[in-house]
PDB file of C-alpha atoms in Angstrom:
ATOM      1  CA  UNK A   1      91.231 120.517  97.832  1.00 41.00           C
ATOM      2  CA  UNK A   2      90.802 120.721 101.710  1.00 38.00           C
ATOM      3  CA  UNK A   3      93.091 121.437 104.306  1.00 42.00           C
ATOM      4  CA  UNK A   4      92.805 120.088 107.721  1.00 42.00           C
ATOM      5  CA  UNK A   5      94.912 121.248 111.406  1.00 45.00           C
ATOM      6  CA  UNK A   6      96.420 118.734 113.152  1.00 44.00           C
ATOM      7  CA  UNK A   7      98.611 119.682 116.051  1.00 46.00           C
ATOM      8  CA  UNK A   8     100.021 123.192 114.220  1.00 47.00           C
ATOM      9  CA  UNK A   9     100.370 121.384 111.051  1.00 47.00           C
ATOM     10  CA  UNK A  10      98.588 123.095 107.893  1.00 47.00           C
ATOM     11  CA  UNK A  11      98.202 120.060 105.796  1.00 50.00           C
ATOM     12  CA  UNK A  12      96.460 120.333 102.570  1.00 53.00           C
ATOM     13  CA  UNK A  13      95.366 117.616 100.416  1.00 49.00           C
ATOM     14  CA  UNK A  14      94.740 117.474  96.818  1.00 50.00           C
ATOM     15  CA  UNK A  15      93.267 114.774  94.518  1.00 46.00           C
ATOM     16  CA  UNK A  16      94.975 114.242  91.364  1.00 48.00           C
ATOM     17  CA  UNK A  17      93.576 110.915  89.778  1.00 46.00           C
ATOM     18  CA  UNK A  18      90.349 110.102  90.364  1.00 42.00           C
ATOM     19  CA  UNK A  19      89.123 106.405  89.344  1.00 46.00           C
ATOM     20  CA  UNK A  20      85.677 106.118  89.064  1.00 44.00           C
ATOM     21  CA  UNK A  21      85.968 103.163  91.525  1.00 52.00           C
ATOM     22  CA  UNK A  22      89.239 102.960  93.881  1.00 53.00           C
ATOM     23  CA  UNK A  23      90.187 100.573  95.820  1.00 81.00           C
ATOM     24  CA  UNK A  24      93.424 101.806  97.525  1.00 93.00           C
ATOM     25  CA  UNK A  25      93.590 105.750  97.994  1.00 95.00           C
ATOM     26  CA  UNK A  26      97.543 106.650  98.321  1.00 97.00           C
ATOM     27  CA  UNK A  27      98.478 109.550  99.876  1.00 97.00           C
ATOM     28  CA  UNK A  28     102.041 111.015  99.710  1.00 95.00           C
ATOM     29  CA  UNK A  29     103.497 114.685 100.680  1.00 90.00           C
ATOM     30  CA  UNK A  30     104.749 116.934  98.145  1.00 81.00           C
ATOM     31  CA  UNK A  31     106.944 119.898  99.434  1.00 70.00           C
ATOM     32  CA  UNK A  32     105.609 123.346  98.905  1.00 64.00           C
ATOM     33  CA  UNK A  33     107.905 124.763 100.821  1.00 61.00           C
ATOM     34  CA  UNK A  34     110.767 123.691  99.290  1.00 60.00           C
ATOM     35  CA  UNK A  35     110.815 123.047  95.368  1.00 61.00           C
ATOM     36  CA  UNK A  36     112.132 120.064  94.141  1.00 70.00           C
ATOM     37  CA  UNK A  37     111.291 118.850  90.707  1.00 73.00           C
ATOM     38  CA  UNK A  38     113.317 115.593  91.613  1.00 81.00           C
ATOM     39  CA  UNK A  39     109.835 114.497  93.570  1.00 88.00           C
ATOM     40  CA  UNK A  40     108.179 114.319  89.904  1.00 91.00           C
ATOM     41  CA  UNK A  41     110.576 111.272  89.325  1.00 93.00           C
ATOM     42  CA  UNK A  42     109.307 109.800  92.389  1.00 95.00           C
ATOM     43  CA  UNK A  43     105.665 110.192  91.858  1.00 96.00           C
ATOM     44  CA  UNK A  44     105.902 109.077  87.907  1.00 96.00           C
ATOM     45  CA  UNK A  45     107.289 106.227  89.562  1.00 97.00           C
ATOM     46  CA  UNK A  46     104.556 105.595  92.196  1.00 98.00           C
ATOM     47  CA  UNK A  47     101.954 106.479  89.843  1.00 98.00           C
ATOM     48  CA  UNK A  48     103.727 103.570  87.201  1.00 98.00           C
ATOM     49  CA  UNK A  49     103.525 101.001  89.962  1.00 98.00           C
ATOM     50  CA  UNK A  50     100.383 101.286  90.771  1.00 98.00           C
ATOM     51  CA  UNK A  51      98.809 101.114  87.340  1.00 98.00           C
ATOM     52  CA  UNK A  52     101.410  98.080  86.816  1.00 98.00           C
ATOM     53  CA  UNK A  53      99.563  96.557  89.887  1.00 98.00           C
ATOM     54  CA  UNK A  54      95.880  97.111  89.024  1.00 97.00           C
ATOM     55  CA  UNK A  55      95.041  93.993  87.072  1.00 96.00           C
ATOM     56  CA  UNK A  56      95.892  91.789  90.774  1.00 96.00           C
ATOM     57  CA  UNK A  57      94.532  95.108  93.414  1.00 96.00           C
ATOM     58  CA  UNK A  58      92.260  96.917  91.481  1.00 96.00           C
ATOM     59  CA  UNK A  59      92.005 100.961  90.932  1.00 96.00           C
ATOM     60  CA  UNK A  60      93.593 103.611  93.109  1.00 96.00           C
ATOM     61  CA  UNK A  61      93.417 107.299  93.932  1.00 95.00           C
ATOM     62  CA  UNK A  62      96.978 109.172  94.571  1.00 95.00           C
ATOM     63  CA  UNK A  63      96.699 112.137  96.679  1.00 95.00           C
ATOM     64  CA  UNK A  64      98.844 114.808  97.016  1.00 93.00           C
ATOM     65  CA  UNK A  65      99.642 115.808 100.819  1.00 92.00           C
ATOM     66  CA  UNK A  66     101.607 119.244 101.612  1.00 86.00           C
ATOM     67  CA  UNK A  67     102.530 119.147 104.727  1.00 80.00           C
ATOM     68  CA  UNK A  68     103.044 122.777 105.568  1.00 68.00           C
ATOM     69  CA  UNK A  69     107.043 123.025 107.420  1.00 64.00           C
ATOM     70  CA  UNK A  70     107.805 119.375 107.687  1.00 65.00           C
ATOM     71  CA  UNK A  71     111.425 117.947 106.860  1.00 74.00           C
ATOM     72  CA  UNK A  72     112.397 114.707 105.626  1.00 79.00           C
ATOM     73  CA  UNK A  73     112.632 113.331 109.220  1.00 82.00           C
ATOM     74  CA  UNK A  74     109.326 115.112 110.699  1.00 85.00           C
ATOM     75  CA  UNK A  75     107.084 113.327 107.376  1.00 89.00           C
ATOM     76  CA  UNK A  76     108.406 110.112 108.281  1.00 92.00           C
ATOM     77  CA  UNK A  77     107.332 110.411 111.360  1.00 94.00           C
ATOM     78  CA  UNK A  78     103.796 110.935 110.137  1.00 94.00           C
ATOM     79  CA  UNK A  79     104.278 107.782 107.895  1.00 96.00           C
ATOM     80  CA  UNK A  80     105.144 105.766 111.198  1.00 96.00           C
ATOM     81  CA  UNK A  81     101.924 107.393 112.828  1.00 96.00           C
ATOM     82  CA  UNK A  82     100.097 106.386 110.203  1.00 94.00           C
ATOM     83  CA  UNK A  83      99.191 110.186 110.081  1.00 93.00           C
ATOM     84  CA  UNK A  84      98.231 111.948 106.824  1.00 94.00           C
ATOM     85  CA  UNK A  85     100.353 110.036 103.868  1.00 96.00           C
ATOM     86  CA  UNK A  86     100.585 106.462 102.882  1.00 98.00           C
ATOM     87  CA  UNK A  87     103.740 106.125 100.970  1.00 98.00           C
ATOM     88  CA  UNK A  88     106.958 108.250 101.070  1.00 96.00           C
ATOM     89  CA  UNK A  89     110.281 107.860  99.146  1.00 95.00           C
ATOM     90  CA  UNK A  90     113.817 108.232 100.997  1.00 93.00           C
ATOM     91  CA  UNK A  91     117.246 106.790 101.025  1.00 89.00           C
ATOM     92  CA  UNK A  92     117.331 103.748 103.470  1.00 92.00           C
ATOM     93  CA  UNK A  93     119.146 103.160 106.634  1.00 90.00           C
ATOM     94  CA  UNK A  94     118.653 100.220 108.941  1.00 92.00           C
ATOM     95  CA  UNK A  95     116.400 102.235 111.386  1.00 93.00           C
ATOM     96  CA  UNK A  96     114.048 103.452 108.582  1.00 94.00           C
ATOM     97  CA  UNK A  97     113.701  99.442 107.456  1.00 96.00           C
ATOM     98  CA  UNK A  98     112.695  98.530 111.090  1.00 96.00           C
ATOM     99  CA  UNK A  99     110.043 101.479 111.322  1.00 97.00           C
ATOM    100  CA  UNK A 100     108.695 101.128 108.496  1.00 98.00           C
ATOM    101  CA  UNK A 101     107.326  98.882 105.508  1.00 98.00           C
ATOM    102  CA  UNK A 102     110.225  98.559 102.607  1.00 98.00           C
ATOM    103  CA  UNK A 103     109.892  98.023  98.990  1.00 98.00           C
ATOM    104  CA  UNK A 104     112.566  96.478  98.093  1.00 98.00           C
ATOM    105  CA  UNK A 105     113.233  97.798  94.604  1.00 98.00           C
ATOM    106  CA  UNK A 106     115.789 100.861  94.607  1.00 97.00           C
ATOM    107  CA  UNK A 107     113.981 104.033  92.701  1.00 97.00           C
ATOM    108  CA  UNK A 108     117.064 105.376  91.413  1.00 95.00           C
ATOM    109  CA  UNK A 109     118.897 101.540  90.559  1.00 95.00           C
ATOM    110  CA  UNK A 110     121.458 102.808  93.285  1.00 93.00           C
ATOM    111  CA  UNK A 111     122.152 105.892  91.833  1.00 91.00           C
ATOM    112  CA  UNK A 112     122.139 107.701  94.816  1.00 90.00           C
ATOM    113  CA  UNK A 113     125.056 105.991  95.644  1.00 92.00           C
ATOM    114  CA  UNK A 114     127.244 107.480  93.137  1.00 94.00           C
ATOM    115  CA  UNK A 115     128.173 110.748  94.287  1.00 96.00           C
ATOM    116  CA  UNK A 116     129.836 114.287  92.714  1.00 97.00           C
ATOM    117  CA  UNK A 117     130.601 117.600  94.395  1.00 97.00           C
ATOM    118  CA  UNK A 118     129.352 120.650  94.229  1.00 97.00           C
ATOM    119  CA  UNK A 119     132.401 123.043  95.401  1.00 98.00           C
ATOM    120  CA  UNK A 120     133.466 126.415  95.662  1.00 98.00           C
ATOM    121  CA  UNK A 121     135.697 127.674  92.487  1.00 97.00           C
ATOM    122  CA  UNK A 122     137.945 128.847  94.277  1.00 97.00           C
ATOM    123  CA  UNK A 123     139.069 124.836  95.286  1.00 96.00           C
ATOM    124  CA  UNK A 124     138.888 124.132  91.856  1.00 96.00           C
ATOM    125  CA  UNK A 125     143.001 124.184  91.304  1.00 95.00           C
ATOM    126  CA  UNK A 126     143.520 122.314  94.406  1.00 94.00           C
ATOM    127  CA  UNK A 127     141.406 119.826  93.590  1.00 95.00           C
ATOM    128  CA  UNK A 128     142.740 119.563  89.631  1.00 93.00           C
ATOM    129  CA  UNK A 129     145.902 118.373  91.917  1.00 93.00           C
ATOM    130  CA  UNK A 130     144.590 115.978  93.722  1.00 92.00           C
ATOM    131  CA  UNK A 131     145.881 112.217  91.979  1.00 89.00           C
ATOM    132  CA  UNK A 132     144.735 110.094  94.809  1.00 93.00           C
ATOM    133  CA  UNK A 133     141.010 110.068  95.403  1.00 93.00           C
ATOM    134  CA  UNK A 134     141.768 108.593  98.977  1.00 94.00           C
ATOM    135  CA  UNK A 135     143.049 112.657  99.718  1.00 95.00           C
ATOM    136  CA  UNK A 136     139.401 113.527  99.397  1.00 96.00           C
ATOM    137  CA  UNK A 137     139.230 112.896 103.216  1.00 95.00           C
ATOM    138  CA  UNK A 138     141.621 115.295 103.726  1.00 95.00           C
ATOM    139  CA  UNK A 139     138.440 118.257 102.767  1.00 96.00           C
ATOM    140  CA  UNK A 140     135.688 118.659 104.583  1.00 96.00           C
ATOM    141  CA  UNK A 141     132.233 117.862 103.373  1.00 97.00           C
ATOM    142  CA  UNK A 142     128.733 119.373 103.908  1.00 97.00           C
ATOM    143  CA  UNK A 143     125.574 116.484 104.332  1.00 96.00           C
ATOM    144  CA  UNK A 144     121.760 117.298 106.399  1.00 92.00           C
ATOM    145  CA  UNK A 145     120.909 116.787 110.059  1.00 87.00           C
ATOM    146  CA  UNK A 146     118.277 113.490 108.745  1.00 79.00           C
ATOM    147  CA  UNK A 147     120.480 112.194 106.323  1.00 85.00           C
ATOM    148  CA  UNK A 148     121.614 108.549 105.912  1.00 85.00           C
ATOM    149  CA  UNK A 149     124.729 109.571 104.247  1.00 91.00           C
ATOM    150  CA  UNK A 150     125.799 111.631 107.307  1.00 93.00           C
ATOM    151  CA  UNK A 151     126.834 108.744 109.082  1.00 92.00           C
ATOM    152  CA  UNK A 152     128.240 107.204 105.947  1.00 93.00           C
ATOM    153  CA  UNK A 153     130.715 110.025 105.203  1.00 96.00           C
ATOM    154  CA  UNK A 154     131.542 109.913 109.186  1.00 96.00           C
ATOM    155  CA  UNK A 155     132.263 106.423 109.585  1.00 94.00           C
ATOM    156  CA  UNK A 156     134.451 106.579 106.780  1.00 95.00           C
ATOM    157  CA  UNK A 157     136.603 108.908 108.085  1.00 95.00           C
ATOM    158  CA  UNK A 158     135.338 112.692 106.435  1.00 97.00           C
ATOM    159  CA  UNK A 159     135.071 115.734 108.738  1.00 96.00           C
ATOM    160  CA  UNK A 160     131.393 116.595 108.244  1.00 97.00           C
ATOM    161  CA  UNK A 161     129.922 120.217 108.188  1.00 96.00           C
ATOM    162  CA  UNK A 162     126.352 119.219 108.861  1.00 95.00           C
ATOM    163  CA  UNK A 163     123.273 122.020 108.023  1.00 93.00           C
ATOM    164  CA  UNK A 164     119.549 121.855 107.380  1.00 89.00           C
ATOM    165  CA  UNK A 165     118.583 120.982 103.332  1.00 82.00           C
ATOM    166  CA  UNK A 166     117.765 124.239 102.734  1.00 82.00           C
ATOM    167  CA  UNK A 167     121.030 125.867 103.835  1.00 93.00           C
ATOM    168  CA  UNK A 168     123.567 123.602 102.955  1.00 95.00           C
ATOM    169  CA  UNK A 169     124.178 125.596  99.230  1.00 95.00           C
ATOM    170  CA  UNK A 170     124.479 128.919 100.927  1.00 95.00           C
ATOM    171  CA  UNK A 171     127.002 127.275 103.572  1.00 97.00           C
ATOM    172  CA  UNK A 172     128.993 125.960 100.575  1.00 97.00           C
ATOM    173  CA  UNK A 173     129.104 129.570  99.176  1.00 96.00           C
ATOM    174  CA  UNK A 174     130.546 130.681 102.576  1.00 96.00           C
ATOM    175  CA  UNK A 175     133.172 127.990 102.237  1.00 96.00           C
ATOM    176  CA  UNK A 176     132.248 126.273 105.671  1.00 96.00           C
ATOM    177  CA  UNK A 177     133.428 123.114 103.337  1.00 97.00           C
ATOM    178  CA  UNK A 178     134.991 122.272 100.772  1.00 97.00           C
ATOM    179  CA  UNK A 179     132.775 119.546  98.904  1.00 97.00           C
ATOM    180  CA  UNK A 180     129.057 118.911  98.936  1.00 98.00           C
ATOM    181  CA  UNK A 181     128.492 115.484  97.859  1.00 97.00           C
ATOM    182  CA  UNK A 182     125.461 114.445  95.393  1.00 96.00           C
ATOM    183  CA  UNK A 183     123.823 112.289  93.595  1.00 92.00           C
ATOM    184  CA  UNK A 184     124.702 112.440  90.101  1.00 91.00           C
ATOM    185  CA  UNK A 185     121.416 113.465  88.892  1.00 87.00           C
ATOM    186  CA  UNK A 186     120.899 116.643  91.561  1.00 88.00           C
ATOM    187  CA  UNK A 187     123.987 119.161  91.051  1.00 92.00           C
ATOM    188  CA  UNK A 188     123.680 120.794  87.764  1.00 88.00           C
ATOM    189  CA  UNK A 189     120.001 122.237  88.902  1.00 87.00           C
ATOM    190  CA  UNK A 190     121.535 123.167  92.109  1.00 91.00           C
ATOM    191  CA  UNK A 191     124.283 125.571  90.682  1.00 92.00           C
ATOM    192  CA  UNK A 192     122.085 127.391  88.310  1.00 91.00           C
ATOM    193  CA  UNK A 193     122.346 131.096  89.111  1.00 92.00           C
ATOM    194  CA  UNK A 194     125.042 130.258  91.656  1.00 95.00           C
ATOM    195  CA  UNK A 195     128.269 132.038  90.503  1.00 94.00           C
ATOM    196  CA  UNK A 196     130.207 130.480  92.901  1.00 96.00           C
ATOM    197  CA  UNK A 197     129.520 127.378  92.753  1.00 97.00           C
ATOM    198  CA  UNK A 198     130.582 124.377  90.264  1.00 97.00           C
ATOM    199  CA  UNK A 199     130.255 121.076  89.443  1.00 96.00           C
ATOM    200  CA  UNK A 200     133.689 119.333  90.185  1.00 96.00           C
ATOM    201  CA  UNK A 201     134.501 117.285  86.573  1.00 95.00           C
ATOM    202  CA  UNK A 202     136.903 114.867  87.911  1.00 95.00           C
ATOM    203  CA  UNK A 203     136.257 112.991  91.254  1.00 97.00           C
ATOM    204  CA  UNK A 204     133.380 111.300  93.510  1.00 96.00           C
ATOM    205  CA  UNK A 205     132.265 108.630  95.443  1.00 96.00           C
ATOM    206  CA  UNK A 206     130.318 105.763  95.723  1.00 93.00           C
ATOM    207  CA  UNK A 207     128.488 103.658  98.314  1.00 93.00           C
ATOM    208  CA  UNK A 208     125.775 101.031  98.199  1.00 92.00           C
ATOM    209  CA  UNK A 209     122.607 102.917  99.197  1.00 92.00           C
ATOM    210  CA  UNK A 210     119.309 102.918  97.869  1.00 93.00           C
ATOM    211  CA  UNK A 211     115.593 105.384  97.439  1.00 95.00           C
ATOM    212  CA  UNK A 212     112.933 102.868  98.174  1.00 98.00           C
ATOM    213  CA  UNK A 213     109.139 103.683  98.651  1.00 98.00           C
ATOM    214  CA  UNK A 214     108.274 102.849 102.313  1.00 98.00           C
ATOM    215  CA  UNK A 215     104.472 102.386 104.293  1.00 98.00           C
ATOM    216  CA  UNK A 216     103.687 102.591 107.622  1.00 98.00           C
ATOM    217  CA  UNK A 217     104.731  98.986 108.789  1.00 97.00           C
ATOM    218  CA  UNK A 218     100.849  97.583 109.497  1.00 97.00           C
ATOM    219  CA  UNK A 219      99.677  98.591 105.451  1.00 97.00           C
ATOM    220  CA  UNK A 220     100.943  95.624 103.833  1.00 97.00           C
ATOM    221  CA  UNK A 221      98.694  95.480 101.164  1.00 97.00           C
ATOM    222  CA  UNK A 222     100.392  98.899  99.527  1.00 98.00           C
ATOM    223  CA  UNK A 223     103.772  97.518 100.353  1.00 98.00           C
ATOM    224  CA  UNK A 224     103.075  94.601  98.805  1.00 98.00           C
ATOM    225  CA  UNK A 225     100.865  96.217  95.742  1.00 98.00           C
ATOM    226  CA  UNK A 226     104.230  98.721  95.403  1.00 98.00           C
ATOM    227  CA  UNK A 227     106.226  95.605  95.231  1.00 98.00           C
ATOM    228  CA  UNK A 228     104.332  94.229  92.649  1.00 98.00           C
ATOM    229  CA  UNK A 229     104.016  96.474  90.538  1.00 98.00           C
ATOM    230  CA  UNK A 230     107.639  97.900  90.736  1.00 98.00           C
ATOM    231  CA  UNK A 231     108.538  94.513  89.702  1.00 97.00           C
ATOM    232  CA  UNK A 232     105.863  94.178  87.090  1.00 98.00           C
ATOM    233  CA  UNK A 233     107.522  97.441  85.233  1.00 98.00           C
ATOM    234  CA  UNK A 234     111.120  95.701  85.688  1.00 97.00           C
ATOM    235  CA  UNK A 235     110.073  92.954  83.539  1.00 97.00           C
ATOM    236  CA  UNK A 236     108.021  94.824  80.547  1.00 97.00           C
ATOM    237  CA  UNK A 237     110.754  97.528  80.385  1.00 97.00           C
ATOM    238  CA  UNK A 238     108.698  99.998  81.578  1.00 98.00           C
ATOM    239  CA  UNK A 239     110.928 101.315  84.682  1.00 97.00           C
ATOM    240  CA  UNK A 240     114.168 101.500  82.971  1.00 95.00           C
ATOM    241  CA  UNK A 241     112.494 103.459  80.311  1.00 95.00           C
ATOM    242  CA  UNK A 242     111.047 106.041  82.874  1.00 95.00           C
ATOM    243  CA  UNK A 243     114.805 105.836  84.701  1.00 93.00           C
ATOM    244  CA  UNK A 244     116.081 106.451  80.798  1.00 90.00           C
ATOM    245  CA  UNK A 245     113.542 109.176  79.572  1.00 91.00           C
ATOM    246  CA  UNK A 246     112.941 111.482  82.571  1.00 91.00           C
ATOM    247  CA  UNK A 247     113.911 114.877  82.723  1.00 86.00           C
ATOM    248  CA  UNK A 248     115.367 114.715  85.968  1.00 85.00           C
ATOM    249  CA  UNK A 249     117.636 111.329  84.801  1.00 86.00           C
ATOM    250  CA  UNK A 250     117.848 111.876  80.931  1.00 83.00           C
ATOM    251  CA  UNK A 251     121.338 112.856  79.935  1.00 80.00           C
ATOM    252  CA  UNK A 252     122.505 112.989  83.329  1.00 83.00           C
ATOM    253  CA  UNK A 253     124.327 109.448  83.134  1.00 79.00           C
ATOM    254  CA  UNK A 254     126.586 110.774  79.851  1.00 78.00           C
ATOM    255  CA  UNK A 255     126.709 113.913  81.699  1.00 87.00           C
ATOM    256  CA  UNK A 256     128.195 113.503  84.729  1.00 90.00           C
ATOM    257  CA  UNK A 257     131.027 110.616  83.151  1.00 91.00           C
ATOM    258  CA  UNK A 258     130.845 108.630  86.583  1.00 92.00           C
ATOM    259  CA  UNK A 259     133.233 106.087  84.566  1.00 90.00           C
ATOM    260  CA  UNK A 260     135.854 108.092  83.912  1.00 92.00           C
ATOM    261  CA  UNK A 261     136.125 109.677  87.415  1.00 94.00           C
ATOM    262  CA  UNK A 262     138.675 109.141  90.128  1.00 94.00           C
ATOM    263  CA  UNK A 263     136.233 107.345  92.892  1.00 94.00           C
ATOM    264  CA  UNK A 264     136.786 106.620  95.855  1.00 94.00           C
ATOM    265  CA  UNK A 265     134.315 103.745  96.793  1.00 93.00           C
ATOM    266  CA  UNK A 266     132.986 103.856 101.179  1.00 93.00           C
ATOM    267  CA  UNK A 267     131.446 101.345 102.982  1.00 90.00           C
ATOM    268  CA  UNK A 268     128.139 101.586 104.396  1.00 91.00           C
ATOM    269  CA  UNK A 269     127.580 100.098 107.529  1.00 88.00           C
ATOM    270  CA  UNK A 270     123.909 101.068 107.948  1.00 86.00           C
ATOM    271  CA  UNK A 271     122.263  98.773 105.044  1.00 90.00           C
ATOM    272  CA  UNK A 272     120.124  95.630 106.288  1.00 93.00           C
ATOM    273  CA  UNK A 273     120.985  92.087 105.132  1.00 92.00           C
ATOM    274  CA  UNK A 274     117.916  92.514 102.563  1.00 94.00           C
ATOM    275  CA  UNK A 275     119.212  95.650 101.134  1.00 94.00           C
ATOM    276  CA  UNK A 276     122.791  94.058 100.362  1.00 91.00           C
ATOM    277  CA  UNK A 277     120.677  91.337  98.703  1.00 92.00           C
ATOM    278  CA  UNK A 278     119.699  93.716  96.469  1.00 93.00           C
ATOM    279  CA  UNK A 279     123.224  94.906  95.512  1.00 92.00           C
ATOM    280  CA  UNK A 280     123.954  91.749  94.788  1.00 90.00           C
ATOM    281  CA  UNK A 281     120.841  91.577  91.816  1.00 92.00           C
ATOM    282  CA  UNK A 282     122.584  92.916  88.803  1.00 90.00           C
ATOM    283  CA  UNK A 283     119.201  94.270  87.264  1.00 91.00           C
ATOM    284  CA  UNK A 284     118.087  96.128  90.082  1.00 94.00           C
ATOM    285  CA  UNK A 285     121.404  98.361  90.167  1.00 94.00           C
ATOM    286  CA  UNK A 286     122.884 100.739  87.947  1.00 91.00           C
ATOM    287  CA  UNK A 287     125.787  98.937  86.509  1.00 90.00           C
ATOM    288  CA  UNK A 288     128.669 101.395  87.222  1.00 89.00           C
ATOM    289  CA  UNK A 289     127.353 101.863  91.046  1.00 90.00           C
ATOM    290  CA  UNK A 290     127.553  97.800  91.031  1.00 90.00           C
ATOM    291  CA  UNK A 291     131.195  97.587  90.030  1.00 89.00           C
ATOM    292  CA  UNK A 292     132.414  99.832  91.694  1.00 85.00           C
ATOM    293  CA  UNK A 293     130.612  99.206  95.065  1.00 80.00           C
ATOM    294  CA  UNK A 294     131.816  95.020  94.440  1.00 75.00           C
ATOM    295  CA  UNK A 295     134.957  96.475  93.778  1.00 64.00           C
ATOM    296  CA  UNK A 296     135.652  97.739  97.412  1.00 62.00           C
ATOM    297  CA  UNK A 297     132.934  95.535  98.972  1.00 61.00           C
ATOM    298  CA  UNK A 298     133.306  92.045  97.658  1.00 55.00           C
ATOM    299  CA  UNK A 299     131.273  90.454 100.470  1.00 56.00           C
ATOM    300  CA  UNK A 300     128.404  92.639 100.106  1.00 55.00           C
TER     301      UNK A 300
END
């Protein structure tokens, strides 16, 4: 490991597969500061793309980053630079896709697009009430300062409460909203030890929106090697195993019974042209977040 200043930034960098020959090295950031065991998805991912990709670009070394006190917003940033990482994984937006280089194969199969709410218990019996999902923008909701779903959930109409990641859960506790929308794989993990807080059983939402893997814009040969490989696993089976088996997906799809919810589906405004191609490719998307975004966005 060795650590290197830059500006105020502690960033320290760790090798974690070491070829005896590499090719590409592929750095990425991996938050000390706040622990998120959703990254390991992400970098099981990476890692399965890459070794999908070796027999056309050869071997690789992945290198873990942490960035010491950088957000979501502040590590892209870096990516655009071209400063410390090589590869980062966030939700798209039509800004991020101009910045940056896209792979164009959503991480999740659109699952971030499928959202439940964390809540306070004390909503719980207004909620059991509520008949007409459209009456969810009658509550206010709680999203992040970077987020892409921010301006989703405004331009659709929601009062949004908007906090830092780190502080949205204890604003929810405070009741400074009434719902905090997420993807169906986060809440469970983010109510443990919370006495407060539950995971609503009955209601959500659902928007076409996608987790790619971006580059800085000039390193085509990653974006393109990501690509590749992404698509490589696609075909053998290998991705929707991973998206099946995982211990931040397994069980969560029977588990959260998105099917059987009221859901109220949004439109997203902030998607590119290429990103509602891929809503409209049937195996790229999780099939409930496919129907039900058609069924409000026909065009898409």
């Amino acid at each position: 490991m060795w650590k290197s200043g830059f500006r105020g930034w502690l960033v320290l960098v760790t090798l974690i597969v070491s070829p005896a020959i590499a090719s590409d090295v592929v750095r990425y950031n991996r938050s000390q500061t706040v622990i998120d065991p959703k990254q390991n998805y992400y970098i099981a991912l990476l890692t399965l793309a890459l070794q999908k990709s070796k027999d056309t670009f050869g071997d690789f070394q992945l290198q873990e980053v942490f960035i010491e006190e950088a957000n979501q917003a502040r590590t892209l940033e870096f990516l655009e630079a071209g400063q410390f990482i090589d590869v980062h994984w966030t939700m798209t937006s039509i800004e991020r896709e101009r910045k940056l280089g896209t792979v164009y194969i959503p991480l999740l199969k659109g699952m971030m697009g499928a959202r439940l709410f964390i809540v306070h218990k004390d909503s719980l019996p207004r909620l059991s009430q509520l008949k007409d999902p459209l009456k969810l923008k009658e509550l206010s909701v709680g999203s992040g300062f970077a987020w892409p779903d921010t301006r989703i959930l405004k331009d659709n109409g929601f009062e949004v409460t908007v906090g830092s990641s780190e502080n949205l859960i204890n604003m929810l506790e405070k009741k400074r909203f009434a719902l905090f929308p997420r993807a169906i794989h986060e809440p469970w993990s983010e109510v443990n030890g919370r006495t407060e807080l539950v995971v609503e059983e009955n209601l959500g939402l659902c928007y076409p929106v996608a987790m790619y893997f971006f580059t800085n814009q000039h390193n085509s040969r990653l974006r393109e090697r990501l690509q590749y490989g992404l698509e490589k696993a696609i075909e053998d089976g290998s991705f929707d195993t991973l998206f099946a088996t995982h211990p931040i997906t397994a069980d969560v799809l029977s588990l959260a019974h998105f099917e059987q919810r009221k859901v109220l589906p949004l439109q997203n405004e902030g998607i590119t042209a290429r990103t509602r191609q891929v809503f409209n490719t049937p195996s790229l998307v999780w099939q409930p977040v496919f129907d039900c975004v058609k069924s409000f966005n026909p065009q898409l």
